[in-house]
Amino acid sequence: MNVSGGMAIKMLAKGLWNTAFKYPLSVSFEVTHACTANCWHCNWGGPIKETRRTPEEYAAICRDLKPVVVNVSGGEPMARGDLDDVVRALAKPGKLPWVVVVSNASQLSPERFLRLKRAGMHQLSLSIDFPDDRHSDFRRIPGLFAHMSEMVPRCVALGGDDDISLNCCITAWNYRTLPDIVRLATRWGVSINFSVYTPLRMDDPNGLVQNNGSGDELKQKIEEVIALRHEGHRMYTSDRTLWKFYRFLMGERTGGCQAGYRFVVINPDGRLTPCAMVMAYFDDHRTMQREFSATNTCTACYISTRANCEKTLGESLADNVETMKQWLPWNALRRAPRPAPQNS
């Protein structure tokens, strides 16, 4: 992640403050539920008639919630013609929140990428399910993988390799390809972040390896992914979190969900929900915390947002120790580009 040492300190301090005063660490603005894809593991797909708030109205919600990180997602956020304005309204140059746009890349172009960067987007997160044309079939967008194979490297060349990442939801259908997906991210010059399937979206338990796969094989693939990380392939998901994903896919459930406390979802119409899989709607987060979060016993998901937001301070520091080493002055000097030689 392209986070400076100073920005990281701001994120840590604000995260501690938000946790103490029950403000969310992460807020996902689902700015539309319409989508250019119709993925096998997702409940959204195609055009949807919906009420949408303006960029300024989303910004007012963001100021009230005070998040550390904002995810602008959907559906497919690029399906909104005013996405640049939404990002511009949410972003505060040089300050928090950290703004990430989550997209399926079907409408990605270098021009679109640069417009979002100029509007204040810190990172573009692109979804990937398979390291080849199976990705197009899974998303039901013909030619999508070929489009990404061209667009991602072109955008990396424009914005830097830390401005784009891939995100992969681990399912019973794709877990055998995880090491190849990591290698694909490296070939494209980007990092990768993993999440994990939940049956809540489609009411389909077959996406869990426990019901549709081999636990031994999943364990082997997780071990291969961890080995690739230690070889230098860049990924955000820690070893600890990958093993938690493994246990979830094999049937283990984790209580203590902090939906509504640590993370919140904003619908296109501005209503709040504790998470994207719970159809409970609220007009403010304090009411949501009282009426939902305080009695929440759900254990049916362990997606990346939950896994990262629910880490203890010690876990967060331990999982980011290598990144923190890069902020040390002597390492920063080593990373600084050398001046070009002068002609005599």
Tab-separated table of C-alpha atoms in Angstrom:
chain	number	residue	atom	x	y	z
A	1	MET	CA	0.000	0.000	0.000
A	2	ASN	CA	1.360	3.401	-0.941
A	3	VAL	CA	1.241	4.744	2.616
A	4	SER	CA	3.979	7.034	3.906
A	5	GLY	CA	5.232	6.710	7.465
A	6	GLY	CA	3.451	9.932	8.414
A	7	MET	CA	0.154	8.793	6.956
A	8	ALA	CA	0.496	5.416	8.676
A	9	ILE	CA	0.892	7.160	12.040
A	10	LYS	CA	-2.257	9.184	11.308
A	11	MET	CA	-4.123	5.981	10.440
A	12	LEU	CA	-2.962	4.252	13.602
A	13	ALA	CA	-3.869	7.189	15.831
A	14	LYS	CA	-7.263	7.656	14.224
A	15	GLY	CA	-7.924	3.932	14.371
A	16	LEU	CA	-7.305	3.897	18.117
A	17	TRP	CA	-9.527	6.958	18.603
A	18	ASN	CA	-12.334	5.481	16.476
A	19	THR	CA	-12.185	2.185	18.330
A	20	ALA	CA	-12.349	3.919	21.706
A	21	PHE	CA	-15.348	6.052	20.725
A	22	LYS	CA	-17.116	3.405	18.604
A	23	TYR	CA	-16.660	5.026	15.216
A	24	PRO	CA	-15.987	2.640	12.308
A	25	LEU	CA	-12.503	1.974	10.983
A	26	SER	CA	-13.847	1.172	7.511
A	27	VAL	CA	-16.910	2.447	5.681
A	28	SER	CA	-17.948	0.939	2.342
A	29	PHE	CA	-19.987	3.273	0.185
A	30	GLU	CA	-21.906	1.002	-2.185
A	31	VAL	CA	-22.685	3.864	-4.533
A	32	THR	CA	-24.735	1.623	-6.838
A	33	HIS	CA	-26.034	-1.932	-6.735
A	34	ALA	CA	-26.145	-2.062	-10.533
A	35	CYS	CA	-23.287	-4.069	-12.000
A	36	THR	CA	-21.706	-4.835	-15.352
A	37	ALA	CA	-21.006	-8.380	-14.107
A	38	ASN	CA	-23.206	-11.207	-12.873
A	39	CYS	CA	-20.774	-13.220	-10.766
A	40	TRP	CA	-21.544	-16.719	-9.590
A	41	HIS	CA	-20.776	-15.859	-5.957
A	42	CYS	CA	-22.564	-12.484	-5.709
A	43	ASN	CA	-26.170	-11.351	-5.359
A	44	TRP	CA	-25.773	-8.224	-7.511
A	45	GLY	CA	-25.746	-8.218	-11.292
A	46	GLY	CA	-27.124	-6.229	-14.192
A	47	PRO	CA	-29.078	-2.956	-14.117
A	48	ILE	CA	-31.057	-2.046	-10.996
A	49	LYS	CA	-33.596	0.692	-10.474
A	50	GLU	CA	-32.522	2.447	-7.309
A	51	THR	CA	-32.371	5.734	-5.464
A	52	ARG	CA	-28.873	7.210	-5.315
A	53	ARG	CA	-27.532	9.986	-3.134
A	54	THR	CA	-25.407	12.806	-4.497
A	55	PRO	CA	-21.649	13.013	-3.922
A	56	GLU	CA	-22.202	15.809	-1.390
A	57	GLU	CA	-24.705	13.700	0.557
A	58	TYR	CA	-22.225	10.804	0.743
A	59	ALA	CA	-19.572	13.260	1.945
A	60	ALA	CA	-21.872	14.430	4.765
A	61	ILE	CA	-22.340	10.793	5.881
A	62	CYS	CA	-18.580	10.286	5.755
A	63	ARG	CA	-17.945	13.342	7.937
A	64	ASP	CA	-20.394	11.976	10.498
A	65	LEU	CA	-18.811	8.497	10.598
A	66	LYS	CA	-15.160	9.687	10.559
A	67	PRO	CA	-13.681	6.478	9.057
A	68	VAL	CA	-10.002	5.704	8.620
A	69	VAL	CA	-10.613	3.961	5.284
A	70	VAL	CA	-13.373	4.458	2.724
A	71	ASN	CA	-14.136	1.821	0.095
A	72	VAL	CA	-16.141	3.088	-2.875
A	73	SER	CA	-17.795	-0.025	-4.239
A	74	GLY	CA	-21.027	-1.523	-5.557
A	75	GLY	CA	-22.221	-3.268	-7.667
A	76	GLU	CA	-19.807	-1.686	-10.074
A	77	PRO	CA	-18.964	1.884	-9.031
A	78	MET	CA	-17.713	2.801	-12.510
A	79	ALA	CA	-21.303	2.321	-13.697
A	80	ARG	CA	-21.948	5.729	-12.104
A	81	GLY	CA	-21.110	8.575	-14.436
A	82	ASP	CA	-20.363	10.847	-11.474
A	83	LEU	CA	-17.902	8.476	-9.762
A	84	ASP	CA	-15.097	11.036	-10.044
A	85	ASP	CA	-17.289	13.539	-8.185
A	86	VAL	CA	-18.091	10.963	-5.493
A	87	VAL	CA	-14.379	10.303	-4.909
A	88	ARG	CA	-13.607	14.026	-4.936
A	89	ALA	CA	-16.308	14.679	-2.328
A	90	LEU	CA	-15.019	11.921	-0.006
A	91	ALA	CA	-11.288	12.576	-0.333
A	92	LYS	CA	-9.267	15.066	1.699
A	93	PRO	CA	-5.852	15.529	0.065
A	94	GLY	CA	-3.094	14.742	2.532
A	95	LYS	CA	-5.602	13.676	5.182
A	96	LEU	CA	-7.855	10.742	6.014
A	97	PRO	CA	-9.941	8.899	5.001
A	98	TRP	CA	-7.856	6.672	2.779
A	99	VAL	CA	-9.985	6.217	-0.340
A	100	VAL	CA	-10.064	2.899	-2.227
A	101	VAL	CA	-12.218	2.268	-5.307
A	102	VAL	CA	-13.228	-1.401	-5.718
A	103	SER	CA	-14.050	-2.381	-9.313
A	104	ASN	CA	-14.391	-5.381	-11.622
A	105	ALA	CA	-12.284	-3.466	-14.228
A	106	SER	CA	-14.771	-3.984	-17.057
A	107	GLN	CA	-14.850	-0.218	-17.699
A	108	LEU	CA	-11.250	0.461	-16.727
A	109	SER	CA	-9.062	2.526	-19.025
A	110	PRO	CA	-5.891	4.541	-18.421
A	111	GLU	CA	-7.935	7.724	-18.772
A	112	ARG	CA	-10.490	6.556	-16.191
A	113	PHE	CA	-7.710	5.560	-13.818
A	114	LEU	CA	-6.021	8.958	-14.069
A	115	ARG	CA	-9.316	10.809	-13.535
A	116	LEU	CA	-9.934	8.866	-10.339
A	117	LYS	CA	-6.380	9.525	-9.154
A	118	ARG	CA	-6.787	13.250	-9.751
A	119	ALA	CA	-10.092	13.167	-7.879
A	120	GLY	CA	-8.323	11.844	-4.770
A	121	MET	CA	-8.415	8.038	-5.013
A	122	HIS	CA	-5.480	6.508	-3.164
A	123	GLN	CA	-5.826	2.989	-4.524
A	124	LEU	CA	-7.777	1.046	-7.136
A	125	SER	CA	-8.674	-2.498	-6.056
A	126	LEU	CA	-9.595	-4.838	-8.921
A	127	SER	CA	-11.413	-8.139	-8.415
A	128	ILE	CA	-9.881	-11.365	-9.755
A	129	ASP	CA	-11.204	-14.930	-9.422
A	130	PHE	CA	-9.037	-16.964	-11.801
A	131	PRO	CA	-5.634	-16.380	-13.444
A	132	ASP	CA	-6.983	-16.939	-16.975
A	133	ASP	CA	-10.143	-16.782	-19.108
A	134	ARG	CA	-12.100	-18.670	-16.463
A	135	HIS	CA	-12.288	-15.282	-14.747
A	136	SER	CA	-14.381	-13.929	-17.644
A	137	ASP	CA	-16.718	-16.911	-17.418
A	138	PHE	CA	-17.058	-16.610	-13.634
A	139	ARG	CA	-17.919	-12.912	-13.919
A	140	ARG	CA	-20.021	-13.524	-17.048
A	141	ILE	CA	-18.269	-10.741	-18.941
A	142	PRO	CA	-16.832	-12.052	-22.226
A	143	GLY	CA	-13.249	-10.916	-22.766
A	144	LEU	CA	-12.851	-9.455	-19.256
A	145	PHE	CA	-9.584	-11.241	-18.478
A	146	ALA	CA	-8.020	-10.146	-21.762
A	147	HIS	CA	-9.160	-6.585	-21.058
A	148	MET	CA	-7.556	-6.660	-17.596
A	149	SER	CA	-4.363	-8.194	-18.991
A	150	GLU	CA	-3.986	-5.117	-21.172
A	151	MET	CA	-5.349	-2.383	-18.902
A	152	VAL	CA	-3.729	-3.240	-15.557
A	153	PRO	CA	-0.099	-3.023	-16.758
A	154	ARG	CA	-0.909	0.162	-18.688
A	155	CYS	CA	-2.402	1.778	-15.606
A	156	VAL	CA	0.497	0.599	-13.448
A	157	ALA	CA	2.862	2.349	-15.845
A	158	LEU	CA	0.921	5.579	-15.325
A	159	GLY	CA	0.302	5.510	-11.587
A	160	GLY	CA	2.894	3.366	-9.896
A	161	ASP	CA	2.625	-0.219	-8.719
A	162	ASP	CA	1.278	0.746	-5.287
A	163	ASP	CA	-1.750	2.544	-6.716
A	164	ILE	CA	-3.418	-0.651	-7.942
A	165	SER	CA	-4.043	-3.980	-6.243
A	166	LEU	CA	-5.973	-7.140	-6.987
A	167	ASN	CA	-8.521	-8.602	-4.600
A	168	CYS	CA	-9.439	-12.282	-4.694
A	169	CYS	CA	-12.294	-13.990	-2.878
A	170	ILE	CA	-11.223	-17.540	-2.008
A	171	THR	CA	-13.950	-20.047	-2.867
A	172	ALA	CA	-14.334	-23.789	-3.369
A	173	TRP	CA	-14.290	-23.060	-7.101
A	174	ASN	CA	-10.945	-21.246	-7.300
A	175	TYR	CA	-8.795	-22.273	-4.320
A	176	ARG	CA	-6.631	-24.579	-6.436
A	177	THR	CA	-5.510	-21.564	-8.516
A	178	LEU	CA	-4.446	-19.285	-5.615
A	179	PRO	CA	-0.658	-19.553	-6.176
A	180	ASP	CA	-1.122	-18.798	-9.871
A	181	ILE	CA	-3.239	-15.749	-9.003
A	182	VAL	CA	-0.382	-14.471	-6.804
A	183	ARG	CA	2.039	-14.985	-9.697
A	184	LEU	CA	-0.369	-13.178	-12.025
A	185	ALA	CA	-0.404	-10.149	-9.705
A	186	THR	CA	3.397	-10.129	-9.782
A	187	ARG	CA	3.451	-10.303	-13.589
A	188	TRP	CA	1.056	-7.369	-13.751
A	189	GLY	CA	3.182	-5.454	-11.253
A	190	VAL	CA	0.638	-5.169	-8.430
A	191	SER	CA	-0.065	-6.518	-4.946
A	192	ILE	CA	-2.929	-8.798	-3.991
A	193	ASN	CA	-5.363	-8.965	-1.093
A	194	PHE	CA	-7.446	-12.044	-0.265
A	195	SER	CA	-10.927	-12.364	1.163
A	196	VAL	CA	-13.091	-15.436	1.685
A	197	TYR	CA	-16.428	-16.662	0.387
A	198	THR	CA	-19.554	-16.404	2.491
A	199	PRO	CA	-22.766	-18.332	1.735
A	200	LEU	CA	-24.810	-15.363	2.952
A	201	ARG	CA	-24.934	-13.609	-0.423
A	202	MET	CA	-26.305	-16.460	-2.521
A	203	ASP	CA	-27.492	-18.893	0.173
A	204	ASP	CA	-25.147	-21.434	-1.435
A	205	PRO	CA	-22.902	-23.471	0.905
A	206	ASN	CA	-21.117	-25.077	-2.063
A	207	GLY	CA	-18.657	-22.187	-2.137
A	208	LEU	CA	-17.132	-23.506	1.104
A	209	VAL	CA	-14.326	-26.043	0.690
A	210	GLN	CA	-15.821	-27.995	3.595
A	211	ASN	CA	-18.743	-28.859	1.317
A	212	ASN	CA	-17.129	-28.873	-2.111
A	213	GLY	CA	-13.411	-29.608	-2.061
A	214	SER	CA	-10.446	-31.035	-0.213
A	215	GLY	CA	-9.210	-29.604	3.068
A	216	ASP	CA	-5.774	-31.122	2.542
A	217	GLU	CA	-5.518	-29.525	-0.870
A	218	LEU	CA	-6.676	-26.140	0.457
A	219	LYS	CA	-4.037	-26.335	3.181
A	220	GLN	CA	-1.386	-27.069	0.563
A	221	LYS	CA	-2.435	-24.073	-1.538
A	222	ILE	CA	-2.410	-21.748	1.482
A	223	GLU	CA	1.090	-22.967	2.309
A	224	GLU	CA	2.166	-22.282	-1.291
A	225	VAL	CA	0.733	-18.753	-1.138
A	226	ILE	CA	2.574	-18.058	2.131
A	227	ALA	CA	5.805	-19.387	0.610
A	228	LEU	CA	5.356	-17.023	-2.338
A	229	ARG	CA	4.950	-14.102	0.055
A	230	HIS	CA	8.193	-15.007	1.792
A	231	GLU	CA	9.872	-15.176	-1.616
A	232	GLY	CA	8.929	-11.540	-2.199
A	233	HIS	CA	5.543	-11.627	-3.935
A	234	ARG	CA	3.554	-8.715	-2.560
A	235	MET	CA	0.286	-9.348	-0.747
A	236	TYR	CA	-1.616	-7.506	1.960
A	237	THR	CA	-3.184	-10.556	3.597
A	238	SER	CA	-1.099	-11.791	6.525
A	239	ASP	CA	-0.220	-15.432	7.161
A	240	ARG	CA	-2.386	-15.274	10.278
A	241	THR	CA	-5.426	-14.103	8.292
A	242	LEU	CA	-4.907	-16.688	5.550
A	243	TRP	CA	-5.077	-19.460	8.143
A	244	LYS	CA	-8.247	-17.924	9.582
A	245	PHE	CA	-9.709	-17.992	6.081
A	246	TYR	CA	-8.689	-21.651	5.807
A	247	ARG	CA	-10.509	-22.506	9.023
A	248	PHE	CA	-13.627	-20.611	7.925
A	249	LEU	CA	-13.743	-22.428	4.578
A	250	MET	CA	-13.459	-25.696	6.501
A	251	GLY	CA	-16.444	-24.910	8.717
A	252	GLU	CA	-15.076	-23.026	11.720
A	253	ARG	CA	-17.129	-20.009	12.778
A	254	THR	CA	-15.767	-16.955	14.595
A	255	GLY	CA	-17.997	-15.045	16.985
A	256	GLY	CA	-17.708	-11.474	18.164
A	257	CYS	CA	-18.559	-9.860	14.831
A	258	GLN	CA	-18.050	-6.075	15.041
A	259	ALA	CA	-20.374	-5.089	12.177
A	260	GLY	CA	-21.732	-1.643	12.953
A	261	TYR	CA	-18.836	-0.896	15.303
A	262	ARG	CA	-15.643	-1.487	13.316
A	263	PHE	CA	-17.166	-1.446	9.809
A	264	VAL	CA	-20.325	-0.109	8.192
A	265	VAL	CA	-21.899	-0.212	4.715
A	266	ILE	CA	-23.686	2.744	3.106
A	267	ASN	CA	-26.321	1.857	0.506
A	268	PRO	CA	-26.833	3.876	-2.691
A	269	ASP	CA	-29.786	5.645	-1.059
A	270	GLY	CA	-27.684	6.645	1.948
A	271	ARG	CA	-29.124	4.177	4.455
A	272	LEU	CA	-26.694	2.342	6.701
A	273	THR	CA	-26.389	-1.414	7.083
A	274	PRO	CA	-24.000	-3.214	9.450
A	275	CYS	CA	-22.541	-5.260	6.608
A	276	ALA	CA	-23.271	-5.971	2.958
A	277	MET	CA	-24.965	-9.293	3.760
A	278	VAL	CA	-27.445	-8.051	6.376
A	279	MET	CA	-30.625	-6.438	5.083
A	280	ALA	CA	-31.191	-4.273	8.159
A	281	TYR	CA	-31.392	-0.560	7.425
A	282	PHE	CA	-30.718	2.399	9.703
A	283	ASP	CA	-30.515	6.172	9.366
A	284	ASP	CA	-27.633	6.647	11.819
A	285	HIS	CA	-24.856	4.498	13.207
A	286	ARG	CA	-25.643	4.975	16.886
A	287	THR	CA	-29.152	3.544	16.411
A	288	MET	CA	-27.639	0.688	14.424
A	289	GLN	CA	-25.182	-0.042	17.229
A	290	ARG	CA	-27.947	-0.127	19.833
A	291	GLU	CA	-30.497	-2.105	17.828
A	292	PHE	CA	-28.216	-4.479	15.908
A	293	SER	CA	-24.547	-4.497	16.869
A	294	ALA	CA	-25.089	-4.841	20.622
A	295	THR	CA	-26.941	-8.151	20.152
A	296	ASN	CA	-25.282	-9.399	16.951
A	297	THR	CA	-24.385	-13.115	17.117
A	298	CYS	CA	-23.758	-13.751	13.391
A	299	THR	CA	-20.822	-16.042	12.545
A	300	ALA	CA	-21.659	-16.663	8.870
A	301	CYS	CA	-18.851	-14.626	7.259
A	302	TYR	CA	-15.224	-13.774	7.750
A	303	ILE	CA	-14.570	-11.503	4.781
A	304	SER	CA	-11.441	-9.377	4.445
A	305	THR	CA	-13.100	-6.244	5.846
A	306	ARG	CA	-14.082	-8.046	9.020
A	307	ALA	CA	-10.773	-9.893	9.342
A	308	ASN	CA	-8.729	-6.696	9.095
A	309	CYS	CA	-10.986	-4.422	11.149
A	310	GLU	CA	-11.218	-6.876	14.039
A	311	LYS	CA	-7.490	-7.324	14.543
A	312	THR	CA	-6.083	-6.356	17.901
A	313	LEU	CA	-3.431	-3.635	18.003
A	314	GLY	CA	-0.785	-6.290	18.604
A	315	GLU	CA	-1.945	-8.336	15.611
A	316	SER	CA	-1.975	-5.263	13.360
A	317	LEU	CA	1.554	-4.316	14.358
A	318	ALA	CA	2.823	-7.885	13.981
A	319	ASP	CA	1.205	-8.295	10.560
A	320	ASN	CA	2.768	-5.054	9.280
A	321	VAL	CA	6.244	-5.291	10.768
A	322	GLU	CA	7.916	-5.639	7.351
A	323	THR	CA	6.078	-2.588	6.038
A	324	MET	CA	7.048	-0.577	9.109
A	325	LYS	CA	10.707	-1.453	8.553
A	326	GLN	CA	10.510	0.370	5.221
A	327	TRP	CA	9.744	3.615	7.059
A	328	LEU	CA	13.039	3.563	8.963
A	329	PRO	CA	15.197	6.472	7.764
A	330	TRP	CA	18.062	4.298	6.481
A	331	ASN	CA	15.675	2.071	4.529
A	332	ALA	CA	13.845	5.085	3.123
A	333	LEU	CA	17.162	6.440	1.868
A	334	ARG	CA	17.958	3.108	0.224
A	335	ARG	CA	14.593	3.197	-1.586
A	336	ALA	CA	14.978	6.779	-2.792
A	337	PRO	CA	15.731	7.031	-6.518
A	338	ARG	CA	19.282	7.955	-7.373
A	339	PRO	CA	19.766	11.248	-9.253
A	340	ALA	CA	20.318	10.896	-12.950
A	341	PRO	CA	23.951	11.236	-14.003
A	342	GLN	CA	24.880	14.660	-15.351
A	343	ASN	CA	26.603	15.037	-18.668
A	344	SER	CA	30.046	16.584	-18.263
